[in-house]
PDB file of C-alpha atoms and ligand atoms in Angstrom:
ATOM      1  CA  MET A   1     -16.574  -4.231  14.620  1.00 69.00           C
ATOM      2  CA  SER A   2     -13.122  -3.274  15.674  1.00 92.00           C
ATOM      3  CA  ILE A   3     -10.603  -0.333  15.765  1.00 97.00           C
ATOM      4  CA  GLN A   4      -7.554  -1.769  13.334  1.00 98.00           C
ATOM      5  CA  ARG A   5      -4.337  -0.639  12.194  1.00 98.00           C
ATOM      6  CA  THR A   6      -3.758  -1.516   8.427  1.00 98.00           C
ATOM      7  CA  PHE A   7      -0.560  -0.704   6.258  1.00 98.00           C
ATOM      8  CA  SER A   8      -0.949   1.146   3.013  1.00 99.00           C
ATOM      9  CA  ILE A   9       2.068   2.636   0.431  1.00 98.00           C
ATOM     10  CA  ILE A  10       1.379   4.849  -2.371  1.00 99.00           C
ATOM     11  CA  LYS A  11       3.219   3.399  -5.282  1.00 98.00           C
ATOM     12  CA  PRO A  12       5.664   5.029  -7.420  1.00 98.00           C
ATOM     13  CA  ASP A  13       3.270   5.491 -10.101  1.00 98.00           C
ATOM     14  CA  ALA A  14       1.392   7.841  -8.078  1.00 99.00           C
ATOM     15  CA  THR A  15       4.287   9.854  -6.743  1.00 98.00           C
ATOM     16  CA  ALA A  16       5.293  10.254 -10.234  1.00 98.00           C
ATOM     17  CA  ARG A  17       1.988  11.891 -11.295  1.00 98.00           C
ATOM     18  CA  ASN A  18       1.882  13.849  -7.757  1.00 98.00           C
ATOM     19  CA  ILE A  19      -1.713  12.500  -6.732  1.00 98.00           C
ATOM     20  CA  THR A  20      -0.492  11.574  -3.346  1.00 98.00           C
ATOM     21  CA  GLY A  21      -2.945  14.050  -1.724  1.00 98.00           C
ATOM     22  CA  LYS A  22      -5.596  12.709  -4.284  1.00 98.00           C
ATOM     23  CA  VAL A  23      -5.160   9.358  -2.789  1.00 99.00           C
ATOM     24  CA  ASN A  24      -5.015  10.585   0.765  1.00 98.00           C
ATOM     25  CA  ALA A  25      -8.228  12.373   0.485  1.00 98.00           C
ATOM     26  CA  LYS A  26     -10.135   8.907  -0.884  1.00 98.00           C
ATOM     27  CA  ILE A  27      -8.208   7.252   2.538  1.00 98.00           C
ATOM     28  CA  GLU A  28      -9.770  10.102   4.648  1.00 98.00           C
ATOM     29  CA  ALA A  29     -12.940   9.968   2.752  1.00 98.00           C
ATOM     30  CA  ALA A  30     -13.486   6.472   3.880  1.00 98.00           C
ATOM     31  CA  GLY A  31     -13.398   6.959   7.363  1.00 98.00           C
ATOM     32  CA  LEU A  32      -9.619   5.998   7.775  1.00 98.00           C
ATOM     33  CA  ARG A  33      -6.925   7.964   9.617  1.00 98.00           C
ATOM     34  CA  ILE A  34      -3.488   8.170   8.392  1.00 98.00           C
ATOM     35  CA  ILE A  35      -1.562   8.308  11.797  1.00 98.00           C
ATOM     36  CA  ALA A  36       1.815   7.661  10.603  1.00 98.00           C
ATOM     37  CA  GLN A  37       3.208   8.647   7.007  1.00 98.00           C
ATOM     38  CA  LYS A  38       6.608   8.677   5.231  1.00 98.00           C
ATOM     39  CA  ARG A  39       8.111   9.321   1.774  1.00 98.00           C
ATOM     40  CA  LEU A  40      10.783   7.050   0.871  1.00 98.00           C
ATOM     41  CA  LEU A  41      13.152   5.532  -1.665  1.00 98.00           C
ATOM     42  CA  LEU A  42      12.982   1.380  -1.202  1.00 98.00           C
ATOM     43  CA  SER A  43      15.926  -0.249  -1.546  1.00 98.00           C
ATOM     44  CA  GLU A  44      16.361  -3.636  -3.218  1.00 97.00           C
ATOM     45  CA  LYS A  45      16.495  -5.222   0.074  1.00 97.00           C
ATOM     46  CA  GLN A  46      13.544  -3.331   1.016  1.00 97.00           C
ATOM     47  CA  ALA A  47      11.349  -4.260  -1.803  1.00 98.00           C
ATOM     48  CA  ALA A  48      12.509  -7.781  -2.303  1.00 98.00           C
ATOM     49  CA  GLY A  49      11.714  -8.702   1.144  1.00 97.00           C
ATOM     50  CA  PHE A  50       8.536  -6.716   1.495  1.00 97.00           C
ATOM     51  CA  TYR A  51       7.186  -9.019  -1.493  1.00 97.00           C
ATOM     52  CA  ALA A  52       9.015 -12.116  -0.122  1.00 96.00           C
ATOM     53  CA  VAL A  53       5.578 -13.959  -0.208  1.00 95.00           C
ATOM     54  CA  HIS A  54       5.338 -13.233  -4.003  1.00 97.00           C
ATOM     55  CA  LYS A  55       9.167 -14.448  -4.943  1.00 97.00           C
ATOM     56  CA  ASN A  56       7.807 -17.537  -6.733  1.00 98.00           C
ATOM     57  CA  ARG A  57       5.498 -15.636  -9.299  1.00 98.00           C
ATOM     58  CA  PRO A  58       6.529 -14.496 -12.595  1.00 97.00           C
ATOM     59  CA  PHE A  59       5.715 -11.108 -12.256  1.00 97.00           C
ATOM     60  CA  TYR A  60       8.039 -10.846  -8.881  1.00 98.00           C
ATOM     61  CA  SER A  61      11.383  -9.084 -10.302  1.00 97.00           C
ATOM     62  CA  ASP A  62       8.838  -6.829 -12.454  1.00 97.00           C
ATOM     63  CA  LEU A  63       7.188  -5.903  -8.842  1.00 98.00           C
ATOM     64  CA  VAL A  64      10.468  -5.172  -7.114  1.00 98.00           C
ATOM     65  CA  LYS A  65      12.344  -3.015 -10.019  1.00 98.00           C
ATOM     66  CA  PHE A  66       8.525  -1.161 -10.229  1.00 98.00           C
ATOM     67  CA  MET A  67       8.321  -0.436  -6.211  1.00 98.00           C
ATOM     68  CA  MET A  68      12.012   0.879  -6.634  1.00 98.00           C
ATOM     69  CA  SER A  69      11.440   2.887  -9.648  1.00 98.00           C
ATOM     70  CA  GLY A  70      10.718   6.299  -7.587  1.00 98.00           C
ATOM     71  CA  PRO A  71       9.073   7.504  -4.405  1.00 98.00           C
ATOM     72  CA  VAL A  72       6.958   5.569  -2.409  1.00 98.00           C
ATOM     73  CA  VAL A  73       4.948   6.792   0.502  1.00 99.00           C
ATOM     74  CA  VAL A  74       4.486   4.441   3.288  1.00 98.00           C
ATOM     75  CA  GLN A  75       1.713   4.816   5.777  1.00 98.00           C
ATOM     76  CA  VAL A  76      -0.454   3.264   9.111  1.00 98.00           C
ATOM     77  CA  LEU A  77      -4.506   3.746   8.989  1.00 98.00           C
ATOM     78  CA  GLU A  78      -6.111   3.727  11.672  1.00 98.00           C
ATOM     79  CA  GLY A  79     -10.045   2.807  11.645  1.00 98.00           C
ATOM     80  CA  GLU A  80     -13.005   0.636  11.988  1.00 98.00           C
ATOM     81  CA  ASN A  81     -12.046  -2.702  10.555  1.00 98.00           C
ATOM     82  CA  ALA A  82      -9.312  -0.511   8.730  1.00 98.00           C
ATOM     83  CA  ILE A  83      -7.997  -3.754   6.670  1.00 98.00           C
ATOM     84  CA  ALA A  84     -11.514  -4.581   4.996  1.00 98.00           C
ATOM     85  CA  ALA A  85     -12.504  -1.254   4.585  1.00 98.00           C
ATOM     86  CA  TYR A  86      -9.192  -0.117   3.141  1.00 98.00           C
ATOM     87  CA  ARG A  87      -9.410  -3.299   0.696  1.00 98.00           C
ATOM     88  CA  LYS A  88     -12.658  -1.752  -0.474  1.00 98.00           C
ATOM     89  CA  VAL A  89     -11.731   1.569  -0.995  1.00 98.00           C
ATOM     90  CA  MET A  90      -8.644   0.361  -2.904  1.00 98.00           C
ATOM     91  CA  GLY A  91     -10.704  -1.541  -5.243  1.00 98.00           C
ATOM     92  CA  ALA A  92      -9.121  -4.995  -7.360  1.00 98.00           C
ATOM     93  CA  THR A  93      -5.595  -5.364  -8.087  1.00 98.00           C
ATOM     94  CA  ASN A  94      -6.514  -5.103 -11.743  1.00 98.00           C
ATOM     95  CA  PRO A  95      -8.005  -1.563 -12.356  1.00 98.00           C
ATOM     96  CA  SER A  96     -10.036  -2.869 -14.983  1.00 98.00           C
ATOM     97  CA  GLU A  97     -12.047  -5.066 -12.430  1.00 98.00           C
ATOM     98  CA  ALA A  98     -11.988  -2.250  -9.934  1.00 98.00           C
ATOM     99  CA  ASP A  99     -15.686  -0.854  -8.667  1.00 98.00           C
ATOM    100  CA  SER A 100     -16.123   2.739 -10.010  1.00 98.00           C
ATOM    101  CA  GLY A 101     -14.974   5.353  -7.194  1.00 98.00           C
ATOM    102  CA  THR A 102     -12.132   3.059  -5.731  1.00 98.00           C
ATOM    103  CA  ILE A 103      -8.734   4.320  -5.815  1.00 98.00           C
ATOM    104  CA  ARG A 104      -7.503   1.880  -8.497  1.00 98.00           C
ATOM    105  CA  ALA A 105     -10.663   2.638 -10.671  1.00 98.00           C
ATOM    106  CA  GLU A 106      -9.445   6.205 -10.462  1.00 98.00           C
ATOM    107  CA  PHE A 107      -5.867   6.584 -10.798  1.00 98.00           C
ATOM    108  CA  ALA A 108      -4.285   2.590 -11.564  1.00 98.00           C
ATOM    109  CA  LEU A 109      -2.693   2.501 -14.680  1.00 98.00           C
ATOM    110  CA  SER A 110      -2.100  -1.125 -14.675  1.00 98.00           C
ATOM    111  CA  ILE A 111      -2.245  -4.445 -13.014  1.00 97.00           C
ATOM    112  CA  ASP A 112       1.362  -3.439 -11.551  1.00 95.00           C
ATOM    113  CA  ALA A 113       1.344   0.363 -11.710  1.00 98.00           C
ATOM    114  CA  ASN A 114      -1.599   0.048  -9.451  1.00 98.00           C
ATOM    115  CA  THR A 115      -1.374   3.068  -7.320  1.00 98.00           C
ATOM    116  CA  VAL A 116      -1.541   1.765  -3.808  1.00 98.00           C
ATOM    117  CA  HIS A 117      -0.587  -1.740  -1.537  1.00 98.00           C
ATOM    118  CA  GLY A 118      -2.695  -2.765   1.745  1.00 98.00           C
ATOM    119  CA  SER A 119      -2.653  -5.457   4.168  1.00 98.00           C
ATOM    120  CA  ASP A 120      -4.565  -8.201   3.334  1.00 98.00           C
ATOM    121  CA  ALA A 121      -5.150  -9.558   7.225  1.00 98.00           C
ATOM    122  CA  VAL A 122      -4.372  -9.145  10.585  1.00 98.00           C
ATOM    123  CA  ASP A 123      -0.666 -10.656  10.802  1.00 98.00           C
ATOM    124  CA  THR A 124       0.128  -9.192   7.831  1.00 98.00           C
ATOM    125  CA  ALA A 125      -0.982  -5.804   8.706  1.00 98.00           C
ATOM    126  CA  SER A 126       0.978  -6.211  12.021  1.00 98.00           C
ATOM    127  CA  ASP A 127       4.284  -7.651  10.355  1.00 97.00           C
ATOM    128  CA  GLU A 128       3.888  -4.692   7.578  1.00 98.00           C
ATOM    129  CA  ILE A 129       3.747  -1.910  10.323  1.00 98.00           C
ATOM    130  CA  LYS A 130       6.806  -3.427  11.863  1.00 98.00           C
ATOM    131  CA  PHE A 131       8.838  -3.296   8.480  1.00 97.00           C
ATOM    132  CA  PHE A 132       8.316   0.370   8.059  1.00 98.00           C
ATOM    133  CA  PHE A 133       7.813   2.043  11.388  1.00 98.00           C
ATOM    134  CA  THR A 134       9.084   1.862  15.051  1.00 97.00           C
ATOM    135  CA  GLU A 135       6.357   2.148  17.713  1.00 95.00           C
ATOM    136  CA  GLU A 136       7.436   5.441  18.465  1.00 96.00           C
ATOM    137  CA  GLU A 137       6.385   6.784  15.220  1.00 96.00           C
ATOM    138  CA  LEU A 138       2.992   5.591  15.858  1.00 96.00           C
ATOM    139  CA  VAL A 139       1.321   8.601  17.667  1.00 88.00           C
ATOM    140  CA  GLY A 140      -2.530   7.690  16.886  1.00 86.00           C
TER     141      GLY A 140
HETATM  142  P1  ATP B   1      -1.003  -5.237  -3.063  1.00 50.29           P
HETATM  143  O1  ATP B   1      -0.326  -6.337  -2.080  1.00 50.29           O
HETATM  144  O2  ATP B   1      -0.380  -4.480  -3.576  1.00 50.29           O
HETATM  145  O3  ATP B   1      -1.562  -4.582  -2.044  1.00 50.29           O
HETATM  146  P2  ATP B   1      -2.945  -7.346  -3.739  1.00 50.29           P
HETATM  147  O4  ATP B   1      -2.963  -7.566  -2.687  1.00 50.29           O
HETATM  148  O5  ATP B   1      -4.242  -6.584  -4.564  1.00 50.29           O
HETATM  149  O6  ATP B   1      -1.814  -5.810  -4.258  1.00 50.29           O
HETATM  150  P3  ATP B   1      -1.171  -9.638  -4.886  1.00 50.29           P
HETATM  151  O7  ATP B   1      -1.951 -10.788  -5.138  1.00 50.29           O
HETATM  152  O8  ATP B   1      -0.762  -9.210  -3.205  1.00 50.29           O
HETATM  153  O9  ATP B   1      -2.446  -7.869  -5.045  1.00 50.29           O
HETATM  154  O10 ATP B   1      -0.408  -9.105  -5.515  1.00 50.29           O
HETATM  155  C1  ATP B   1       0.644  -7.944  -5.074  1.00 50.29           C
HETATM  156  C2  ATP B   1       1.044  -6.687  -6.498  1.00 50.29           C
HETATM  157  O11 ATP B   1       1.791  -7.236  -7.118  1.00 50.29           O
HETATM  158  C3  ATP B   1      -0.056  -5.946  -7.078  1.00 50.29           C
HETATM  159  O12 ATP B   1      -0.492  -5.199  -6.214  1.00 50.29           O
HETATM  160  C4  ATP B   1       0.294  -5.793  -8.266  1.00 50.29           C
HETATM  161  O13 ATP B   1       0.993  -4.563  -8.372  1.00 50.29           O
HETATM  162  C5  ATP B   1       1.510  -7.053  -8.402  1.00 50.29           C
HETATM  163  N1  ATP B   1       0.644  -7.881  -9.284  1.00 50.29           N
HETATM  164  C6  ATP B   1       0.177  -8.805  -9.046  1.00 50.29           C
HETATM  165  N2  ATP B   1      -0.752  -9.858  -9.704  1.00 50.29           N
HETATM  166  C7  ATP B   1       0.003  -9.160 -10.899  1.00 50.29           C
HETATM  167  C8  ATP B   1       0.250  -9.892 -12.483  1.00 50.29           C
HETATM  168  N3  ATP B   1      -0.571 -11.124 -12.854  1.00 50.29           N
HETATM  169  N4  ATP B   1       0.633  -9.490 -13.398  1.00 50.29           N
HETATM  170  C9  ATP B   1       1.659  -8.285 -12.812  1.00 50.29           C
HETATM  171  N5  ATP B   1       1.739  -7.541 -11.499  1.00 50.29           N
HETATM  172  C10 ATP B   1       0.720  -8.302 -10.435  1.00 50.29           C
HETATM  173 MG1   MG B   2      -1.376  -7.932  -1.348  1.00 50.29          MG
END
């Protein structure tokens, strides 16, 4: 067990429904601390760059458009095994497969409008945090 940081995005489907506080309550109930957070509108460059790993997938352009369709909340979460702990409380990518009690089971609308993003590994967490936050913004 170790203290880790992971990167989270509350996606436009959640800001549109005014449920960012409900998502944050789930994050905090899972023992994760929101150590940095800001609400912003992604530029095309940011959305396309962030999801560049998926650029050859058929859903890529729709995903980029969706992520620019309204405000998002970008966050850094800290806690014991934060990367896996957050993936667990997020639930499966497709909400119809997500375990009950997870963020996606409770709030996601579809496989694309699935409420949250969370990093999937130590190296991607570090890269994604740096994509949106400076060291000075990570106050603990
Ligand atoms: P995220 O990266 O957003 O945390 P994830 O790791 O569970 O989600 P990925 O496989 O990395 O899932 O896919 C990134 C995002 O692309 C998903 O969250 C979803 O919004 C979208 N996506 C993935 N697969 C599909 C699909 N088959 N159809 C439509 N959108 C998809
Ligand atoms: Mg992913």
